[in-house]
Tab-separated table of C-alpha atoms in Angstrom:
chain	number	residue	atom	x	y	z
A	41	UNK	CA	38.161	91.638	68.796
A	42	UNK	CA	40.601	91.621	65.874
A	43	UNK	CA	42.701	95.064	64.633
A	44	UNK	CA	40.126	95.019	61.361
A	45	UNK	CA	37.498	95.951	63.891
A	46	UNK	CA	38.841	99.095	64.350
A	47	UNK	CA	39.345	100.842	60.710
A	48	UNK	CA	37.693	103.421	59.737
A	49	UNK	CA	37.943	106.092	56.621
A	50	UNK	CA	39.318	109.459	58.213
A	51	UNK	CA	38.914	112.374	55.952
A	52	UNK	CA	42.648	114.080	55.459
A	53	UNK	CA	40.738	117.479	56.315
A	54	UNK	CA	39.195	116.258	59.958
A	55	UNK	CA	43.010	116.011	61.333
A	56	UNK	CA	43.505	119.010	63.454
A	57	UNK	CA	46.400	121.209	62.598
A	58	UNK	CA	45.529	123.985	64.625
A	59	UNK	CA	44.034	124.371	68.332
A	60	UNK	CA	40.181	125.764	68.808
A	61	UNK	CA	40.544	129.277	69.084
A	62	UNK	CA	39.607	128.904	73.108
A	63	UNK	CA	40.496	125.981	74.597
A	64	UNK	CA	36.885	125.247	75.939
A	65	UNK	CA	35.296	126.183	72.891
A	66	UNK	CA	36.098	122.930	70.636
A	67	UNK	CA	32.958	120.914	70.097
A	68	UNK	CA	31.880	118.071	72.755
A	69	UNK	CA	30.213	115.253	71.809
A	70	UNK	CA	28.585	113.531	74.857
A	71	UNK	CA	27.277	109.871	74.269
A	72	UNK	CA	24.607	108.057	76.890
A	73	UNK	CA	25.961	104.468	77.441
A	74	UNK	CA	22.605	103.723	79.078
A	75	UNK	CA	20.224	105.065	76.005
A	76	UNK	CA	22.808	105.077	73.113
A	77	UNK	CA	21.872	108.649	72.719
A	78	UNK	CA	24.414	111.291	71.057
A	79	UNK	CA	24.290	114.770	72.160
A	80	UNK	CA	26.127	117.349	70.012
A	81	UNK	CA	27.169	120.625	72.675
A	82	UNK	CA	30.723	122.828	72.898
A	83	UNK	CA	32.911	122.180	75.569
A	84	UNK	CA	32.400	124.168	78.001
A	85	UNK	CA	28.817	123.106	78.352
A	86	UNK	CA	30.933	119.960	80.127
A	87	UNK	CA	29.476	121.708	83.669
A	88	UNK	CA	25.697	120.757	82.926
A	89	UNK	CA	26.376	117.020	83.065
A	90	UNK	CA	28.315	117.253	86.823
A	91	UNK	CA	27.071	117.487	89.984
A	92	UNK	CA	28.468	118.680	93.395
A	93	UNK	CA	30.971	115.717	95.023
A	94	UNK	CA	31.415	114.500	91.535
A	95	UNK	CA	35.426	113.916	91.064
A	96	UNK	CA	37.380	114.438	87.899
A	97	UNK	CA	40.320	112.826	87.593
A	98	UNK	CA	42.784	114.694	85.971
A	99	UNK	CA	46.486	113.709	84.488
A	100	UNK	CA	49.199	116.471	85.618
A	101	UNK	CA	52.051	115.532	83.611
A	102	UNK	CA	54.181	118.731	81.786
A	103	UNK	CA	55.301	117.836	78.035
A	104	UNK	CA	59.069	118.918	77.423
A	105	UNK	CA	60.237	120.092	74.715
A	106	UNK	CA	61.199	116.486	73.278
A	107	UNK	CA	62.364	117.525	69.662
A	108	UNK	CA	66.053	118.332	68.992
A	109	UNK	CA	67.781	119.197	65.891
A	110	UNK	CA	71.531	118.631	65.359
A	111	UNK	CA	74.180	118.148	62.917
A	112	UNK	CA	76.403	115.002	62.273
A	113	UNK	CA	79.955	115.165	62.414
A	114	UNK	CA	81.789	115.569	59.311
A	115	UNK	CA	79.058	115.378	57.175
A	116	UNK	CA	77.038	118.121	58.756
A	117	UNK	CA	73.792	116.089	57.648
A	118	UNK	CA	70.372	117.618	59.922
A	119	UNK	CA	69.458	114.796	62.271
A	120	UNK	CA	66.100	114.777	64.360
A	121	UNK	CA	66.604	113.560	67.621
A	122	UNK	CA	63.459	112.717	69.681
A	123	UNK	CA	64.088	112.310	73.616
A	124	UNK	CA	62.002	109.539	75.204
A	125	UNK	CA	63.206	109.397	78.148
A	126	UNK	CA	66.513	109.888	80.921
A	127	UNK	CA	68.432	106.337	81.241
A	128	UNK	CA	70.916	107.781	84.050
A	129	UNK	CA	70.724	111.562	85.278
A	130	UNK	CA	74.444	111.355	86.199
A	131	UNK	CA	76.120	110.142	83.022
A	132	UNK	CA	73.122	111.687	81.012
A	133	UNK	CA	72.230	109.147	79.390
A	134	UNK	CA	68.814	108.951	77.126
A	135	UNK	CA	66.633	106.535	74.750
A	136	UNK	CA	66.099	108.501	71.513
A	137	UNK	CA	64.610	108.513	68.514
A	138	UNK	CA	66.416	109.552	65.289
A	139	UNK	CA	65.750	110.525	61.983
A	140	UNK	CA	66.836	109.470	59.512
A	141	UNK	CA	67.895	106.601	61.343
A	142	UNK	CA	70.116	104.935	58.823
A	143	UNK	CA	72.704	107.614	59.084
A	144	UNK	CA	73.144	107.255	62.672
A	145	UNK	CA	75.146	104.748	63.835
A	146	UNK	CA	76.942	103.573	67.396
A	147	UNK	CA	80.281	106.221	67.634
A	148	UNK	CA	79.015	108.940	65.630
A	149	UNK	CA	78.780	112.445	67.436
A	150	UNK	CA	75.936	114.635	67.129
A	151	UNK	CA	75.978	118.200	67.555
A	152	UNK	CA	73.512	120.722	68.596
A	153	UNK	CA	72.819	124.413	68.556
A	154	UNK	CA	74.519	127.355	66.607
A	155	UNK	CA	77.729	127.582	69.313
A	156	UNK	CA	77.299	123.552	69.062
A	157	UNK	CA	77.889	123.827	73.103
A	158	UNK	CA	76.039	120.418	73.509
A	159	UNK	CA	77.468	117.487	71.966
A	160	UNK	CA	75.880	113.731	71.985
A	161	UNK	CA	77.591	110.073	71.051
A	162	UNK	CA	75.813	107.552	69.702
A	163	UNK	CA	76.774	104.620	72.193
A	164	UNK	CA	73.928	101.956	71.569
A	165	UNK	CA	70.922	100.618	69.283
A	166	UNK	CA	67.665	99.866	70.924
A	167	UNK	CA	65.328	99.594	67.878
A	168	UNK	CA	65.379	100.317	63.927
A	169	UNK	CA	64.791	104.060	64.905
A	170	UNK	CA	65.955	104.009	68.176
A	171	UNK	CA	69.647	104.947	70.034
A	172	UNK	CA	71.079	105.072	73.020
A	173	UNK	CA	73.100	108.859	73.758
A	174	UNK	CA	75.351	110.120	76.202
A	175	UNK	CA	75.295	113.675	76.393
A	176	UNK	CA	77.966	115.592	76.599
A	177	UNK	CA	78.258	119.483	78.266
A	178	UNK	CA	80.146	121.291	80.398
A	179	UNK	CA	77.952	122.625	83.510
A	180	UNK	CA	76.095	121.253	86.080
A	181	UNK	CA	72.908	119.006	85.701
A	182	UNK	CA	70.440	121.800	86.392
A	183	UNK	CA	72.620	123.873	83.474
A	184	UNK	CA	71.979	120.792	81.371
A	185	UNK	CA	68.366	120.204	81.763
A	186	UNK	CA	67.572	124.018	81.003
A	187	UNK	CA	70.157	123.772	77.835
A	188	UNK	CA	68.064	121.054	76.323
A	189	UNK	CA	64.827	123.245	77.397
A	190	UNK	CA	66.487	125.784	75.508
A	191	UNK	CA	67.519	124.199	72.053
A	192	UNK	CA	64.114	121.705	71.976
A	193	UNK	CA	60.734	122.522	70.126
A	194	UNK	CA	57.712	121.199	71.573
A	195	UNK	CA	56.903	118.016	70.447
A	196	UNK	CA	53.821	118.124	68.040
A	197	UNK	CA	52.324	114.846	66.634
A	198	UNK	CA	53.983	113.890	63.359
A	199	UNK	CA	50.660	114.304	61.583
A	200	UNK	CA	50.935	118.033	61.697
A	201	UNK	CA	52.792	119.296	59.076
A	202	UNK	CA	53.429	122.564	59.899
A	203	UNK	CA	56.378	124.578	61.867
A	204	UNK	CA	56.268	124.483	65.296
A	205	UNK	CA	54.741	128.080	66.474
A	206	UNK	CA	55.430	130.138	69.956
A	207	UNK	CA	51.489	129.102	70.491
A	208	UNK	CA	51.542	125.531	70.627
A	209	UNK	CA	54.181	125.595	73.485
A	210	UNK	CA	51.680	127.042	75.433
A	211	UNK	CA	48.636	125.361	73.872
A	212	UNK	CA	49.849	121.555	73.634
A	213	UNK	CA	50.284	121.912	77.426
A	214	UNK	CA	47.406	121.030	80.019
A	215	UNK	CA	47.033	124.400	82.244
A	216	UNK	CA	47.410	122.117	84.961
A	217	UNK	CA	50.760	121.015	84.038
A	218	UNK	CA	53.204	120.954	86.913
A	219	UNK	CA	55.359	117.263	86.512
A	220	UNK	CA	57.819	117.389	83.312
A	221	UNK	CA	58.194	113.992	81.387
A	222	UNK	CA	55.873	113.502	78.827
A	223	UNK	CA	57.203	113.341	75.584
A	224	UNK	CA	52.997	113.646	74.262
A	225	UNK	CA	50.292	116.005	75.867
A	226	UNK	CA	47.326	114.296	77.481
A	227	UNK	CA	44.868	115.753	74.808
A	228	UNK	CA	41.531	115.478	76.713
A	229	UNK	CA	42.779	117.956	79.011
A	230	UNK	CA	43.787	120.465	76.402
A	231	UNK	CA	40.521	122.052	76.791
A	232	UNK	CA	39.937	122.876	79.780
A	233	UNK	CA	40.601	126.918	80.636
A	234	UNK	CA	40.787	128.524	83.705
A	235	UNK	CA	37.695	129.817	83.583
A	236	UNK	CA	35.695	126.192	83.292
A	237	UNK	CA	37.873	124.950	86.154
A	238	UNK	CA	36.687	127.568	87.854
A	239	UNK	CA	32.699	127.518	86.844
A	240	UNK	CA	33.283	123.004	88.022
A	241	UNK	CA	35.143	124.088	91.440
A	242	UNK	CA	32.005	126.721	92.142
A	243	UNK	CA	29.567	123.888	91.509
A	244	UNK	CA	31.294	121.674	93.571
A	245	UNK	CA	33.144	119.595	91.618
A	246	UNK	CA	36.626	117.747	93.134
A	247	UNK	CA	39.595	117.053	91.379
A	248	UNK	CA	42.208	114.411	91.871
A	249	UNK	CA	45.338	114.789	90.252
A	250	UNK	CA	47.617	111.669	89.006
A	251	UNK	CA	50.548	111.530	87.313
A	252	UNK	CA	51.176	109.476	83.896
A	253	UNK	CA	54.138	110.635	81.935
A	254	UNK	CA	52.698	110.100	78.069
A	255	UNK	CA	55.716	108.055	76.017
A	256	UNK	CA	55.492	107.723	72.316
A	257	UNK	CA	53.916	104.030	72.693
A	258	UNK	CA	50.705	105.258	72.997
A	259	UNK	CA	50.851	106.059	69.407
A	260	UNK	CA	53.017	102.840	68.125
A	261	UNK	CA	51.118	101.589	65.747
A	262	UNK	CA	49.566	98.206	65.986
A	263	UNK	CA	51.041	95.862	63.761
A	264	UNK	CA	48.821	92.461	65.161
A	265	UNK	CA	45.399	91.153	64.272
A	266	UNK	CA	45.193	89.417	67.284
A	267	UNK	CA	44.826	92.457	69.799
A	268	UNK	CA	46.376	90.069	72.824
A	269	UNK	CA	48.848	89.785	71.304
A	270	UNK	CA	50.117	93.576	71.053
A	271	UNK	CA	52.564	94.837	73.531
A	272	UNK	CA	52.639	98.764	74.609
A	273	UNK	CA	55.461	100.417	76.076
A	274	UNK	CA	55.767	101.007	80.043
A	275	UNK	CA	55.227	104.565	80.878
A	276	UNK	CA	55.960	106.285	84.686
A	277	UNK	CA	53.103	106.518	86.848
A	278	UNK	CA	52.383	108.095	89.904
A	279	UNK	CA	48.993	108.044	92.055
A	280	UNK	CA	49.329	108.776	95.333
A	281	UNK	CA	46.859	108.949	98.694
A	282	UNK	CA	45.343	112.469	98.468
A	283	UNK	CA	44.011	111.045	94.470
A	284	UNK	CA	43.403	107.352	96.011
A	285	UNK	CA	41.033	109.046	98.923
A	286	UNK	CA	39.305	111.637	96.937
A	287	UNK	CA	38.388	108.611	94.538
A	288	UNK	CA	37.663	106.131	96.347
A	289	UNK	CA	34.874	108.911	98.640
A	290	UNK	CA	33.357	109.075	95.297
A	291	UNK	CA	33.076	105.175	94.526
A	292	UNK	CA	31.749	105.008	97.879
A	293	UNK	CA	29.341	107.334	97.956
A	294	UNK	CA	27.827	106.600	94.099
A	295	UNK	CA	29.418	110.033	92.399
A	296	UNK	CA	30.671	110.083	88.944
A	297	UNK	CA	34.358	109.454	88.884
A	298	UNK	CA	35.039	110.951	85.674
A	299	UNK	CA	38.717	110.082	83.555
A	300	UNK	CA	39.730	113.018	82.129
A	301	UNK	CA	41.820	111.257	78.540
A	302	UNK	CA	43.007	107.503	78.462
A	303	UNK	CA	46.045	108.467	79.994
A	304	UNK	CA	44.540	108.410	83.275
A	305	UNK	CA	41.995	105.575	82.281
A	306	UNK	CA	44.973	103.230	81.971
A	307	UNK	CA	46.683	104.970	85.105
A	308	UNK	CA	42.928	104.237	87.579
A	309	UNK	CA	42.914	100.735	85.719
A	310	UNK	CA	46.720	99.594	86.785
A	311	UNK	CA	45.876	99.997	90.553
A	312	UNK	CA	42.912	98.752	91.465
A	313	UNK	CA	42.865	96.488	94.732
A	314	UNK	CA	41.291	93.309	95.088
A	315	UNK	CA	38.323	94.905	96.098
A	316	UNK	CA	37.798	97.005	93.429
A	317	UNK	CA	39.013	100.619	95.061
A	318	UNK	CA	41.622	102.702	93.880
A	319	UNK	CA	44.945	101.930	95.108
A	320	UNK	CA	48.303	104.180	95.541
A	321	UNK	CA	51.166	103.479	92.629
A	322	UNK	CA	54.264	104.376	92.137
A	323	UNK	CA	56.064	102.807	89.267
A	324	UNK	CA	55.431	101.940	85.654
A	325	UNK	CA	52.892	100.560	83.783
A	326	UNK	CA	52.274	98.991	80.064
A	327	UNK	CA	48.750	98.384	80.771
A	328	UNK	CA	46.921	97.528	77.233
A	329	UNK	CA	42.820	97.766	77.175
A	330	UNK	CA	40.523	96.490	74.549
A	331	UNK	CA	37.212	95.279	74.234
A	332	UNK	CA	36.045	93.036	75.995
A	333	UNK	CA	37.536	94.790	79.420
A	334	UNK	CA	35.650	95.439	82.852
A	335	UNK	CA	36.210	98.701	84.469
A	336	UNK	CA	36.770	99.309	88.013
A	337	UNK	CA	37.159	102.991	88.296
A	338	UNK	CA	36.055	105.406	86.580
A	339	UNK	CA	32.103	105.605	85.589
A	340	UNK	CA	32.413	107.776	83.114
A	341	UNK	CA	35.007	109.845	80.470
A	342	UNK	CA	36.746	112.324	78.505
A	343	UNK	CA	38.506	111.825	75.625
A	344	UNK	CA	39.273	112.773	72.201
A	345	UNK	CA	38.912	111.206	68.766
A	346	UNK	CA	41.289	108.976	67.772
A	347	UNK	CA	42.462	107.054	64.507
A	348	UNK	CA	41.527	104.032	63.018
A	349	UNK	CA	43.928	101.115	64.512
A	350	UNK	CA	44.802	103.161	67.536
A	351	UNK	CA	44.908	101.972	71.083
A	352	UNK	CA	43.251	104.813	72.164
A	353	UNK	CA	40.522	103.843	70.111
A	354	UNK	CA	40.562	100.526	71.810
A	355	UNK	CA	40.208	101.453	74.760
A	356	UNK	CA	37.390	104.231	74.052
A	357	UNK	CA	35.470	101.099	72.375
A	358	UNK	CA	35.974	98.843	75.697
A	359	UNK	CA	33.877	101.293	77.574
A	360	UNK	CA	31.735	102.774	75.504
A	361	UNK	CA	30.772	99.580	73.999
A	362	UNK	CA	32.255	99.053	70.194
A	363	UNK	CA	28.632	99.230	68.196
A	364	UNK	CA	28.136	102.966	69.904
A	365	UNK	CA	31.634	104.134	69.490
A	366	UNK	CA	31.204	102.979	65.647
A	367	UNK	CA	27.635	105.212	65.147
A	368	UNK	CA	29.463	108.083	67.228
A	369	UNK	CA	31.997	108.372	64.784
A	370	UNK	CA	30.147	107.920	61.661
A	371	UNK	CA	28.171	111.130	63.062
A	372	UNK	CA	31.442	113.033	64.177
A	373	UNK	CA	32.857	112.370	60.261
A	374	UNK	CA	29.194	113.536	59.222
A	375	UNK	CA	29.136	116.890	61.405
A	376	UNK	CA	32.946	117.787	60.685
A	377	UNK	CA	34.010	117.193	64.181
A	378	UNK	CA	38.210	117.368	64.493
A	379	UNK	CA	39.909	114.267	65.279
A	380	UNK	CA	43.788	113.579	67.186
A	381	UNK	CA	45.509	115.855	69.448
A	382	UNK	CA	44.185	119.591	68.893
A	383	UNK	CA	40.391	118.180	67.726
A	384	UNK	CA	37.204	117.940	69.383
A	385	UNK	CA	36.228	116.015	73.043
A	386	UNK	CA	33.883	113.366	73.470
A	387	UNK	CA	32.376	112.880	77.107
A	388	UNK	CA	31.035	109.316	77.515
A	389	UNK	CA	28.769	109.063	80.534
């Protein structure tokens, strides 16, 4: 499979800017492996394809509010600064992303907020875009964390042009949300509501929880035609035994074991044991999946829809099969389904 294989033409107008009203009212797609037919529902009708003892697996990472904005010394210039991730809690040092990058170079001083009480210093270059900071503030660690709570935006895709809004803090966040460290929501999950977790638990449906903290490499582009070639960025993950057991019942006892996103696709894929179960992890992965690619966990998925060239894509096409993924989305362009991180679901069984 070459990166050709994957382009498609996305209408401008299919990219989401905007949430679904109600999170489990965004259309659902759901495609039959076994028949190659394509079903065309609303999300919340997700309950009529699960059965009691079925498991979904679920990714319970928290987004942060990733996106600074500060001012260079002396010149004052506006400087984006994206956090990817914490180097060393006790000097505070992070991997960033900055914009513009050629600006920004190693010794300059960045400052941020209106009382500019939290100051950064460039002290390394990682990557054309990329720097290495070392935060400086007065006040404990805890008083640090909550100040960059306090002067970050949540971090919406780039593709969304618009200001940031009190809303999307709340909607580009999984209700389920309880580990902060993903610098990108895991966008299957963004539909489910309360209420539908509730309508799954009363029909007997379990969930696992896992832990994979999104990172911006998700969405690198792919810049290879030779897919083995490509190399994605490690990201933290965490399964442990309570998710390994309530899996691995499932496997065991022919349920669906259902992915809820790619996130936790690539999380079930890096720990699988020898004999095919579900192991415990704790550490990081930079597993990459595209066609052709045996799966081991999970029978079945939810996921978004993604753009041409993506990963995500990749990976969608490894299970689904890459002829079926390639009708599904000529009909999605068809019916006006939305595509990326606030579009529609697709539920491959």
């Amino acid at each position: 499979m070459k990166l050709s294989n994957f382009n498609f033409e996305l209408p401008k107008e299919l990219l989401a800017e905007y949430p679904a009203e109600h999170r489990d009212e965004s259309k659902l797609m759901v495609i039959h492996r076994d028949t190659g037919k394509i079903e065309h529902k609303m999300f919340k009708d997700l309950v009529d394809y699960f059965e009691e003892d079925d498991v979904m697996v679920l990714n319970n990472t928290k987004v942060f509010p990733a996106r600074l904005f500060g001012n260079k010394e002396k010149t004052g210039a506006r400087i984006e600064v994206f956090l990817l991730r914490e180097l060393n809690q006790e000097q505070r040092l992070w991997d960033v992303l900055v914009d513009p990058a050629r600006k920004i170079r190693i010794g300059n001083k960045l400052y941020f907020g209106e009382d500019e009480s939290l100051v950064a210093e460039v002290i390394d270059n990682t990557t054309s875009r990329g720097r290495t900071l070392r935060f400086l503030y007065d006040g404990s660690y805890t008083d640090f964390r909550r100040k960059l709570r306090e002067l970050g935006e949540t971090p919406l895709p780039k593709y969304i042009k618009r200001e940031v809004t009190a809303d999307d803090e709340e909607r580009y966040q999984t209700i389920y949300a309880k580990h902060e460290g993903a610098v990108a929501a895991p966008t299957a999950g963004l539909h489910f509501s309360k209420h539908l977790l509730k309508r799954l638990e009363i029909k007997g449906i379990d969930f696992a929880e896992v832990t994979l903290h999104v990172g911006l490499g998700t969405f690198n582009p792919v810049e290879v035609e030779d897919l083995s070639k490509h190399k994605m960025d490690s990201e933290e993950l965490v399964i442990d035994e309570k998710a390994t057991e309530i899996v691995n019942n499932a496997k065991t006892n022919k349920r669906k074991v259902c992915a809820v996103g790619t996130t936790v696709m690539r999380g079930l894929e890096s720990a699988v044991s020898s004999e095919h179960t579900l192991n415990t992890f704790e550490g990081w992965t930079n597993k990459f999946i595209f066609p052709p690619y045996e799966f081991s966990i999970a029978n079945c998925m939810i996921t978004n829809f993604h753009l041409p060239k993506s990963t995500l894509l990749m990976m969608v096409s490894a299970f689904a099969g890459h002829d079926l993924i390639k009708k599904a989305y000529k009909q999605a362009i068809l019916e006006g389904y939305r595509f990326y991180s606030y579009g529609d679901a697709m539920l491959i069984l």
